[in-house]
PDB file of C-alpha atoms and ligand atoms in Angstrom:
ATOM      1  CA  MET A  31       7.375  24.608  18.132  1.00  0.00           C
ATOM      2  CA  GLY A  32       5.014  23.491  15.137  1.00  0.00           C
ATOM      3  CA  MET A  33       6.299  23.281  11.687  1.00  0.00           C
ATOM      4  CA  LEU A  34       3.657  25.841  10.770  1.00  0.00           C
ATOM      5  CA  ASP A  35       3.813  28.272  13.610  1.00  0.00           C
ATOM      6  CA  GLY A  36       2.641  31.624  12.664  1.00  0.00           C
ATOM      7  CA  THR A  37       1.589  30.485   9.051  1.00  0.00           C
ATOM      8  CA  VAL A  38      -1.728  31.754   7.551  1.00  0.00           C
ATOM      9  CA  ALA A  39      -3.232  29.072   5.376  1.00  0.00           C
ATOM     10  CA  VAL A  40      -6.301  28.468   3.308  1.00  0.00           C
ATOM     11  CA  VAL A  41      -7.422  24.833   2.770  1.00  0.00           C
ATOM     12  CA  THR A  42     -10.113  24.425   0.183  1.00  0.00           C
ATOM     13  CA  GLY A  43     -12.357  21.245   0.386  1.00  0.00           C
ATOM     14  CA  ALA A  44     -11.699  21.005   4.093  1.00  0.00           C
ATOM     15  CA  ALA A  45     -14.887  19.265   5.227  1.00  0.00           C
ATOM     16  CA  ARG A  46     -13.671  15.791   4.446  1.00  0.00           C
ATOM     17  CA  GLY A  47     -11.080  13.427   3.065  1.00  0.00           C
ATOM     18  CA  ILE A  48      -7.562  14.701   2.473  1.00  0.00           C
ATOM     19  CA  GLY A  49      -8.608  18.378   3.007  1.00  0.00           C
ATOM     20  CA  ARG A  50      -9.958  17.570   6.477  1.00  0.00           C
ATOM     21  CA  ALA A  51      -6.702  15.723   7.391  1.00  0.00           C
ATOM     22  CA  THR A  52      -4.709  18.567   6.062  1.00  0.00           C
ATOM     23  CA  LEU A  53      -6.870  21.046   8.222  1.00  0.00           C
ATOM     24  CA  GLU A  54      -6.113  18.799  11.412  1.00  0.00           C
ATOM     25  CA  VAL A  55      -2.355  18.545  10.595  1.00  0.00           C
ATOM     26  CA  PHE A  56      -2.012  22.216   9.955  1.00  0.00           C
ATOM     27  CA  LEU A  57      -3.845  23.083  13.284  1.00  0.00           C
ATOM     28  CA  GLU A  58      -1.484  20.623  15.161  1.00  0.00           C
ATOM     29  CA  GLU A  59       1.527  22.276  13.506  1.00  0.00           C
ATOM     30  CA  GLY A  60       0.579  25.823  14.693  1.00  0.00           C
ATOM     31  CA  ALA A  61      -1.050  27.291  11.522  1.00  0.00           C
ATOM     32  CA  HIS A  62      -3.986  29.697  11.385  1.00  0.00           C
ATOM     33  CA  VAL A  63      -6.454  28.258   8.855  1.00  0.00           C
ATOM     34  CA  VAL A  64      -9.231  29.389   6.548  1.00  0.00           C
ATOM     35  CA  ALA A  65     -11.072  26.152   5.940  1.00  0.00           C
ATOM     36  CA  THR A  66     -13.439  26.319   2.958  1.00  0.00           C
ATOM     37  CA  ASP A  67     -16.001  23.888   1.384  1.00  0.00           C
ATOM     38  CA  LEU A  68     -19.126  23.845  -0.683  1.00  0.00           C
ATOM     39  CA  ASP A  69     -20.820  21.803   2.033  1.00  0.00           C
ATOM     40  CA  GLY A  70     -21.580  24.297   4.836  1.00  0.00           C
ATOM     41  CA  ASP A  71     -22.844  21.575   7.151  1.00  0.00           C
ATOM     42  CA  GLY A  72     -20.063  19.132   6.540  1.00  0.00           C
ATOM     43  CA  LEU A  73     -17.647  22.143   7.130  1.00  0.00           C
ATOM     44  CA  ALA A  74     -19.250  23.101  10.538  1.00  0.00           C
ATOM     45  CA  ALA A  75     -19.213  19.665  11.730  1.00  0.00           C
ATOM     46  CA  THR A  76     -15.462  19.107  10.851  1.00  0.00           C
ATOM     47  CA  VAL A  77     -14.590  22.554  12.339  1.00  0.00           C
ATOM     48  CA  ALA A  78     -16.489  21.658  15.666  1.00  0.00           C
ATOM     49  CA  ALA A  79     -14.635  18.285  15.753  1.00  0.00           C
ATOM     50  CA  THR A  80     -11.260  20.044  15.680  1.00  0.00           C
ATOM     51  CA  GLY A  81     -12.110  21.953  18.917  1.00  0.00           C
ATOM     52  CA  HIS A  82     -10.446  25.127  17.768  1.00  0.00           C
ATOM     53  CA  ASP A  83     -11.974  28.494  17.965  1.00  0.00           C
ATOM     54  CA  ALA A  84     -11.948  31.568  15.632  1.00  0.00           C
ATOM     55  CA  ASP A  85      -8.531  32.413  16.980  1.00  0.00           C
ATOM     56  CA  ARG A  86      -6.906  29.897  14.773  1.00  0.00           C
ATOM     57  CA  LEU A  87      -9.765  28.726  12.547  1.00  0.00           C
ATOM     58  CA  VAL A  88     -12.263  30.614  10.383  1.00  0.00           C
ATOM     59  CA  THR A  89     -14.501  29.258   7.544  1.00  0.00           C
ATOM     60  CA  VAL A  90     -15.725  30.209   4.103  1.00  0.00           C
ATOM     61  CA  VAL A  91     -18.700  28.275   2.445  1.00  0.00           C
ATOM     62  CA  GLY A  92     -18.307  28.521  -1.278  1.00  0.00           C
ATOM     63  CA  ASP A  93     -17.553  27.015  -4.566  1.00  0.00           C
ATOM     64  CA  VAL A  94     -13.968  27.227  -5.923  1.00  0.00           C
ATOM     65  CA  SER A  95     -15.247  27.173  -9.498  1.00  0.00           C
ATOM     66  CA  VAL A  96     -17.038  30.411  -8.951  1.00  0.00           C
ATOM     67  CA  GLU A  97     -14.637  33.489  -9.348  1.00  0.00           C
ATOM     68  CA  ALA A  98     -16.258  35.616  -6.602  1.00  0.00           C
ATOM     69  CA  ASP A  99     -16.213  32.596  -4.027  1.00  0.00           C
ATOM     70  CA  ALA A 100     -12.510  31.725  -4.947  1.00  0.00           C
ATOM     71  CA  ASP A 101     -11.642  35.365  -4.301  1.00  0.00           C
ATOM     72  CA  ALA A 102     -13.651  35.531  -1.099  1.00  0.00           C
ATOM     73  CA  MET A 103     -11.616  32.495   0.247  1.00  0.00           C
ATOM     74  CA  ILE A 104      -8.421  34.218  -0.208  1.00  0.00           C
ATOM     75  CA  ALA A 105      -9.695  37.590   1.003  1.00  0.00           C
ATOM     76  CA  LYS A 106     -10.877  35.985   4.318  1.00  0.00           C
ATOM     77  CA  ALA A 107      -7.320  35.127   5.148  1.00  0.00           C
ATOM     78  CA  VAL A 108      -6.101  38.797   4.585  1.00  0.00           C
ATOM     79  CA  ASP A 109      -9.160  40.347   6.248  1.00  0.00           C
ATOM     80  CA  THR A 110      -8.722  38.101   9.334  1.00  0.00           C
ATOM     81  CA  TRP A 111      -4.935  37.798   9.758  1.00  0.00           C
ATOM     82  CA  GLY A 112      -3.462  40.411   7.283  1.00  0.00           C
ATOM     83  CA  ARG A 113      -1.543  38.020   5.092  1.00  0.00           C
ATOM     84  CA  LEU A 114      -1.618  34.638   3.273  1.00  0.00           C
ATOM     85  CA  ASP A 115       1.360  32.264   3.466  1.00  0.00           C
ATOM     86  CA  CYS A 116      -0.079  28.956   2.062  1.00  0.00           C
ATOM     87  CA  LEU A 117      -2.891  27.819  -0.171  1.00  0.00           C
ATOM     88  CA  VAL A 118      -3.719  24.035  -0.314  1.00  0.00           C
ATOM     89  CA  ALA A 119      -5.869  23.779  -3.465  1.00  0.00           C
ATOM     90  CA  ASN A 120      -7.505  20.605  -2.592  1.00  0.00           C
ATOM     91  CA  ALA A 121     -11.223  20.982  -3.465  1.00  0.00           C
ATOM     92  CA  GLY A 122     -12.244  18.565  -6.123  1.00  0.00           C
ATOM     93  CA  VAL A 123     -14.552  15.915  -7.490  1.00  0.00           C
ATOM     94  CA  ILE A 124     -13.618  12.306  -8.414  1.00  0.00           C
ATOM     95  CA  PRO A 125     -16.053  10.787 -10.784  1.00  0.00           C
ATOM     96  CA  LEU A 126     -15.053   7.417 -12.336  1.00  0.00           C
ATOM     97  CA  SER A 127     -16.098   6.833 -15.965  1.00  0.00           C
ATOM     98  CA  THR A 128     -14.856   5.701 -19.324  1.00  0.00           C
ATOM     99  CA  ILE A 129     -15.047   8.111 -22.170  1.00  0.00           C
ATOM    100  CA  ASP A 130     -18.225   6.550 -23.635  1.00  0.00           C
ATOM    101  CA  GLU A 131     -19.984   6.994 -20.232  1.00  0.00           C
ATOM    102  CA  THR A 132     -18.827  10.594 -19.923  1.00  0.00           C
ATOM    103  CA  SER A 133     -21.349  13.280 -21.080  1.00  0.00           C
ATOM    104  CA  VAL A 134     -20.359  16.766 -22.110  1.00  0.00           C
ATOM    105  CA  GLU A 135     -21.815  17.975 -18.831  1.00  0.00           C
ATOM    106  CA  ASP A 136     -19.847  15.583 -16.750  1.00  0.00           C
ATOM    107  CA  TRP A 137     -16.547  16.748 -18.626  1.00  0.00           C
ATOM    108  CA  ASP A 138     -17.470  20.400 -17.962  1.00  0.00           C
ATOM    109  CA  HIS A 139     -18.378  19.817 -14.319  1.00  0.00           C
ATOM    110  CA  VAL A 140     -14.971  18.127 -13.505  1.00  0.00           C
ATOM    111  CA  MET A 141     -13.023  20.674 -15.504  1.00  0.00           C
ATOM    112  CA  ALA A 142     -14.959  23.464 -13.679  1.00  0.00           C
ATOM    113  CA  VAL A 143     -14.227  22.104 -10.199  1.00  0.00           C
ATOM    114  CA  ASP A 144     -10.801  20.580 -10.537  1.00  0.00           C
ATOM    115  CA  GLY A 145      -9.450  22.610 -13.200  1.00  0.00           C
ATOM    116  CA  ARG A 146     -11.046  26.145 -13.143  1.00  0.00           C
ATOM    117  CA  GLY A 147     -11.429  25.960  -9.237  1.00  0.00           C
ATOM    118  CA  MET A 148      -7.666  25.335  -8.974  1.00  0.00           C
ATOM    119  CA  PHE A 149      -6.866  28.132 -11.491  1.00  0.00           C
ATOM    120  CA  LEU A 150      -9.137  30.670  -9.651  1.00  0.00           C
ATOM    121  CA  THR A 151      -7.840  29.881  -6.093  1.00  0.00           C
ATOM    122  CA  CYS A 152      -4.108  29.855  -7.252  1.00  0.00           C
ATOM    123  CA  ARG A 153      -4.785  33.206  -9.105  1.00  0.00           C
ATOM    124  CA  ALA A 154      -6.265  34.734  -6.079  1.00  0.00           C
ATOM    125  CA  ALA A 155      -3.565  33.476  -3.791  1.00  0.00           C
ATOM    126  CA  ILE A 156      -0.802  34.628  -6.040  1.00  0.00           C
ATOM    127  CA  ARG A 157      -2.087  38.211  -6.161  1.00  0.00           C
ATOM    128  CA  VAL A 158      -1.763  38.406  -2.410  1.00  0.00           C
ATOM    129  CA  MET A 159       1.572  36.537  -2.204  1.00  0.00           C
ATOM    130  CA  ALA A 160       3.232  38.436  -5.027  1.00  0.00           C
ATOM    131  CA  GLU A 161       2.490  41.735  -2.912  1.00  0.00           C
ATOM    132  CA  GLN A 162       4.131  40.055   0.118  1.00  0.00           C
ATOM    133  CA  GLY A 163       7.048  38.649  -1.912  1.00  0.00           C
ATOM    134  CA  SER A 164       6.481  35.187  -0.322  1.00  0.00           C
ATOM    135  CA  GLY A 165       4.041  32.224  -0.228  1.00  0.00           C
ATOM    136  CA  SER A 166       3.764  28.486  -0.721  1.00  0.00           C
ATOM    137  CA  ILE A 167       0.977  26.880  -2.815  1.00  0.00           C
ATOM    138  CA  VAL A 168       0.142  23.036  -2.694  1.00  0.00           C
ATOM    139  CA  CYS A 169      -1.992  21.671  -5.515  1.00  0.00           C
ATOM    140  CA  LEU A 170      -3.666  18.368  -5.212  1.00  0.00           C
ATOM    141  CA  SER A 171      -2.636  16.284  -8.313  1.00  0.00           C
ATOM    142  CA  SER A 172      -3.023  12.512  -8.183  1.00  0.00           C
ATOM    143  CA  ILE A 173      -1.252   9.353  -9.665  1.00  0.00           C
ATOM    144  CA  SER A 174      -3.942  10.025 -12.309  1.00  0.00           C
ATOM    145  CA  GLY A 175      -2.496  13.393 -13.038  1.00  0.00           C
ATOM    146  CA  MET A 176       0.975  11.644 -13.843  1.00  0.00           C
ATOM    147  CA  ALA A 177      -0.014   8.479 -15.548  1.00  0.00           C
ATOM    148  CA  GLY A 178      -2.886   6.931 -17.287  1.00  0.00           C
ATOM    149  CA  GLN A 179      -5.532   4.865 -15.614  1.00  0.00           C
ATOM    150  CA  ALA A 180      -8.759   3.164 -16.821  1.00  0.00           C
ATOM    151  CA  SER A 181     -12.191   4.803 -15.987  1.00  0.00           C
ATOM    152  CA  GLN A 182     -10.808   8.309 -15.370  1.00  0.00           C
ATOM    153  CA  ALA A 183     -11.479   9.726 -18.761  1.00  0.00           C
ATOM    154  CA  ALA A 184     -12.371  13.170 -17.493  1.00  0.00           C
ATOM    155  CA  TYR A 185     -11.044  13.279 -13.853  1.00  0.00           C
ATOM    156  CA  GLY A 186      -7.529  12.044 -15.065  1.00  0.00           C
ATOM    157  CA  PRO A 187      -7.190  14.886 -17.593  1.00  0.00           C
ATOM    158  CA  ALA A 188      -8.327  17.342 -14.932  1.00  0.00           C
ATOM    159  CA  LYS A 189      -5.594  16.069 -12.755  1.00  0.00           C
ATOM    160  CA  PHE A 190      -3.020  16.613 -15.409  1.00  0.00           C
ATOM    161  CA  VAL A 191      -4.182  20.246 -15.242  1.00  0.00           C
ATOM    162  CA  ALA A 192      -3.133  20.338 -11.685  1.00  0.00           C
ATOM    163  CA  THR A 193       0.208  18.964 -12.443  1.00  0.00           C
ATOM    164  CA  GLY A 194       0.579  21.355 -15.301  1.00  0.00           C
ATOM    165  CA  LEU A 195      -0.476  24.427 -13.408  1.00  0.00           C
ATOM    166  CA  THR A 196       1.916  23.562 -10.588  1.00  0.00           C
ATOM    167  CA  LYS A 197       4.965  23.357 -12.950  1.00  0.00           C
ATOM    168  CA  HIS A 198       4.055  26.486 -14.958  1.00  0.00           C
ATOM    169  CA  LEU A 199       3.151  28.657 -11.902  1.00  0.00           C
ATOM    170  CA  ALA A 200       6.366  27.444 -10.140  1.00  0.00           C
ATOM    171  CA  ILE A 201       8.383  28.921 -13.074  1.00  0.00           C
ATOM    172  CA  GLU A 202       6.349  32.050 -13.517  1.00  0.00           C
ATOM    173  CA  TRP A 203       6.699  33.088  -9.775  1.00  0.00           C
ATOM    174  CA  ALA A 204       9.861  31.586  -8.532  1.00  0.00           C
ATOM    175  CA  ALA A 205      11.694  34.929  -8.639  1.00  0.00           C
ATOM    176  CA  ARG A 206       8.909  36.689  -6.690  1.00  0.00           C
ATOM    177  CA  GLY A 207       9.508  34.287  -3.521  1.00  0.00           C
ATOM    178  CA  ILE A 208       6.273  32.103  -4.318  1.00  0.00           C
ATOM    179  CA  ARG A 209       6.795  28.266  -4.350  1.00  0.00           C
ATOM    180  CA  VAL A 210       4.381  26.008  -6.003  1.00  0.00           C
ATOM    181  CA  ASN A 211       4.322  22.325  -5.558  1.00  0.00           C
ATOM    182  CA  ALA A 212       1.801  19.494  -5.740  1.00  0.00           C
ATOM    183  CA  VAL A 213       1.193  16.125  -4.137  1.00  0.00           C
ATOM    184  CA  ALA A 214       0.080  13.102  -6.235  1.00  0.00           C
ATOM    185  CA  PRO A 215      -1.783  10.878  -3.919  1.00  0.00           C
ATOM    186  CA  GLY A 216      -2.334   7.141  -4.892  1.00  0.00           C
ATOM    187  CA  THR A 217      -5.740   5.746  -3.903  1.00  0.00           C
ATOM    188  CA  ILE A 218      -6.348   7.028  -0.303  1.00  0.00           C
ATOM    189  CA  GLN A 219      -9.078   5.788   1.978  1.00  0.00           C
ATOM    190  CA  THR A 220     -11.296   8.935   1.942  1.00  0.00           C
ATOM    191  CA  ASP A 221     -15.058   9.097   2.226  1.00  0.00           C
ATOM    192  CA  ALA A 222     -15.166   9.624  -1.604  1.00  0.00           C
ATOM    193  CA  VAL A 223     -13.173   6.299  -2.109  1.00  0.00           C
ATOM    194  CA  ASN A 224     -15.228   4.557   0.531  1.00  0.00           C
ATOM    195  CA  ALA A 225     -18.316   5.629  -1.142  1.00  0.00           C
ATOM    196  CA  LEU A 226     -17.202   3.631  -4.256  1.00  0.00           C
ATOM    197  CA  LEU A 227     -17.337   0.612  -2.209  1.00  0.00           C
ATOM    198  CA  GLU A 228     -21.108   0.749  -2.227  1.00  0.00           C
ATOM    199  CA  SER A 229     -21.391  -0.303  -5.922  1.00  0.00           C
ATOM    200  CA  GLU A 230     -20.044  -3.550  -7.172  1.00  0.00           C
ATOM    201  CA  SER A 231     -18.034  -2.015  -9.928  1.00  0.00           C
ATOM    202  CA  GLY A 232     -16.617   0.579  -7.504  1.00  0.00           C
ATOM    203  CA  ARG A 233     -15.601  -2.154  -5.024  1.00  0.00           C
ATOM    204  CA  ALA A 234     -14.039  -4.076  -7.870  1.00  0.00           C
ATOM    205  CA  TYR A 235     -11.928  -0.978  -8.871  1.00  0.00           C
ATOM    206  CA  VAL A 236     -10.815  -0.132  -5.448  1.00  0.00           C
ATOM    207  CA  GLU A 237      -9.780  -3.658  -4.802  1.00  0.00           C
ATOM    208  CA  GLN A 238      -7.787  -3.899  -8.144  1.00  0.00           C
ATOM    209  CA  MET A 239      -6.291  -0.480  -7.099  1.00  0.00           C
ATOM    210  CA  GLU A 240      -5.194  -1.772  -3.864  1.00  0.00           C
ATOM    211  CA  GLY A 241      -3.307  -4.656  -5.515  1.00  0.00           C
ATOM    212  CA  GLN A 242      -1.423  -2.035  -7.910  1.00  0.00           C
ATOM    213  CA  HIS A 243       0.096  -0.211  -5.020  1.00  0.00           C
ATOM    214  CA  PRO A 244       3.352  -1.883  -4.207  1.00  0.00           C
ATOM    215  CA  MET A 245       2.888  -1.335  -0.491  1.00  0.00           C
ATOM    216  CA  GLY A 246      -0.260  -3.464  -0.806  1.00  0.00           C
ATOM    217  CA  ARG A 247      -2.612  -1.136   0.903  1.00  0.00           C
ATOM    218  CA  LEU A 248      -4.597   2.040   0.318  1.00  0.00           C
ATOM    219  CA  GLY A 249      -3.078   5.142   1.837  1.00  0.00           C
ATOM    220  CA  GLN A 250      -4.585   7.328   4.683  1.00  0.00           C
ATOM    221  CA  PRO A 251      -5.571  10.907   4.406  1.00  0.00           C
ATOM    222  CA  ARG A 252      -3.156  11.955   7.121  1.00  0.00           C
ATOM    223  CA  GLU A 253      -0.240  10.414   4.989  1.00  0.00           C
ATOM    224  CA  VAL A 254      -0.975  12.853   2.363  1.00  0.00           C
ATOM    225  CA  ALA A 255      -1.566  15.734   4.811  1.00  0.00           C
ATOM    226  CA  GLN A 256       1.938  15.307   6.287  1.00  0.00           C
ATOM    227  CA  ALA A 257       3.474  15.629   2.918  1.00  0.00           C
ATOM    228  CA  ILE A 258       1.263  18.757   2.163  1.00  0.00           C
ATOM    229  CA  ALA A 259       2.542  20.260   5.544  1.00  0.00           C
ATOM    230  CA  PHE A 260       6.192  19.594   4.543  1.00  0.00           C
ATOM    231  CA  LEU A 261       5.595  21.386   1.336  1.00  0.00           C
ATOM    232  CA  ALA A 262       3.762  24.201   2.805  1.00  0.00           C
ATOM    233  CA  SER A 263       6.508  24.727   5.426  1.00  0.00           C
ATOM    234  CA  ASP A 264       9.951  26.325   5.093  1.00  0.00           C
ATOM    235  CA  ARG A 265      11.377  22.765   5.420  1.00  0.00           C
ATOM    236  CA  SER A 266      11.037  22.547   1.718  1.00  0.00           C
ATOM    237  CA  SER A 267      12.376  26.238   1.154  1.00  0.00           C
ATOM    238  CA  PHE A 268      14.319  25.158  -2.029  1.00  0.00           C
ATOM    239  CA  VAL A 269      11.691  22.944  -3.393  1.00  0.00           C
ATOM    240  CA  THR A 270       9.509  24.305  -6.254  1.00  0.00           C
ATOM    241  CA  GLY A 271       7.700  22.800  -9.285  1.00  0.00           C
ATOM    242  CA  GLU A 272       7.888  19.479  -7.677  1.00  0.00           C
ATOM    243  CA  VAL A 273       4.884  16.798  -7.785  1.00  0.00           C
ATOM    244  CA  LEU A 274       5.455  14.668  -4.754  1.00  0.00           C
ATOM    245  CA  ALA A 275       4.098  11.106  -5.066  1.00  0.00           C
ATOM    246  CA  VAL A 276       2.247   9.936  -1.900  1.00  0.00           C
ATOM    247  CA  ASP A 277       1.373   6.613  -3.457  1.00  0.00           C
ATOM    248  CA  GLY A 278       2.931   3.544  -1.679  1.00  0.00           C
ATOM    249  CA  GLY A 279       5.261   3.253  -4.787  1.00  0.00           C
ATOM    250  CA  TYR A 280       2.647   3.153  -7.487  1.00  0.00           C
ATOM    251  CA  LEU A 281       4.397   5.502  -9.741  1.00  0.00           C
ATOM    252  CA  ALA A 282       7.870   3.934  -9.241  1.00  0.00           C
ATOM    253  CA  GLN A 283       6.592   0.825 -11.268  1.00  0.00           C
TER     254      GLN A 283
HETATM  255  C1  RM4 B 504      -7.468   9.156  -7.199  1.00  0.00           C
HETATM  256  C2  RM4 B 504      -6.602   8.155  -7.911  1.00  0.00           C
HETATM  257  C3  RM4 B 504      -6.661   6.885  -7.409  1.00  0.00           C
HETATM  258  C4  RM4 B 504      -8.195   6.620  -7.488  1.00  0.00           C
HETATM  259  C5  RM4 B 504      -9.024   7.685  -6.835  1.00  0.00           C
HETATM  260  C6  RM4 B 504     -10.427   7.266  -7.068  1.00  0.00           C
HETATM  261  O1  RM4 B 504      -6.945  10.510  -7.579  1.00  0.00           O
HETATM  262  O2  RM4 B 504      -6.831   8.173  -9.412  1.00  0.00           O
HETATM  263  O3  RM4 B 504      -5.992   5.920  -8.219  1.00  0.00           O
HETATM  264  O4  RM4 B 504      -8.504   5.402  -6.996  1.00  0.00           O
HETATM  265  O5  RM4 B 504      -8.623   8.843  -7.369  1.00  0.00           O
END
């Protein structure tokens, strides 16, 4: 028996990083998954690598910041399997910049993807879950959505949106059987973080972050995915409004 047997889930941003690891863990645990991403080629490659067929895994290529796309991601679950038990609102961008390096366009882009995208996918999911009277949403916050950090002048505030949306929606929908939680990952060895290693300033940032995690290492995408699976599943049936740090002790300092 898998922890998510019979569960129908939507995972956004599933082509790589934490989203991809979440897709893999959810499939291992028995879920049926709608995997979505803006990058159609990347998503196709990830899906092929899982070895699963359309019985358990379907895809939507789209942009979470576009209302019609976000709605289509949730509709795909209902059209394919008749219900939606879980949304993992993972899709996002991670720019590193101080405020004086951040243009208005940079700010708007991060808020559109990480902020509005989370709002739109949560709204579409809640409309279905409210009809069912059940559901579990897991939002991707960050240690940057719980505490300040340098060079995160737009991304950090966008992750505070994720934390805030989680808590407010948890209260708003608790009585209707919908749980809303978040994970707050520390620095995780994803493709996005690995890409930072290509520039000198990016490498200095990652090395410094590594030293700031009490466990003395970066996290792995799968370590976050396991926490997401727990929050998605019935094993966390009395947990809502929680932001679970998966950060090697970073926020405990
Ligand atoms: C994460 C968090 C980490 C940072 C990465 C780039 O959400 O803020 O600390 O290293 O983004």
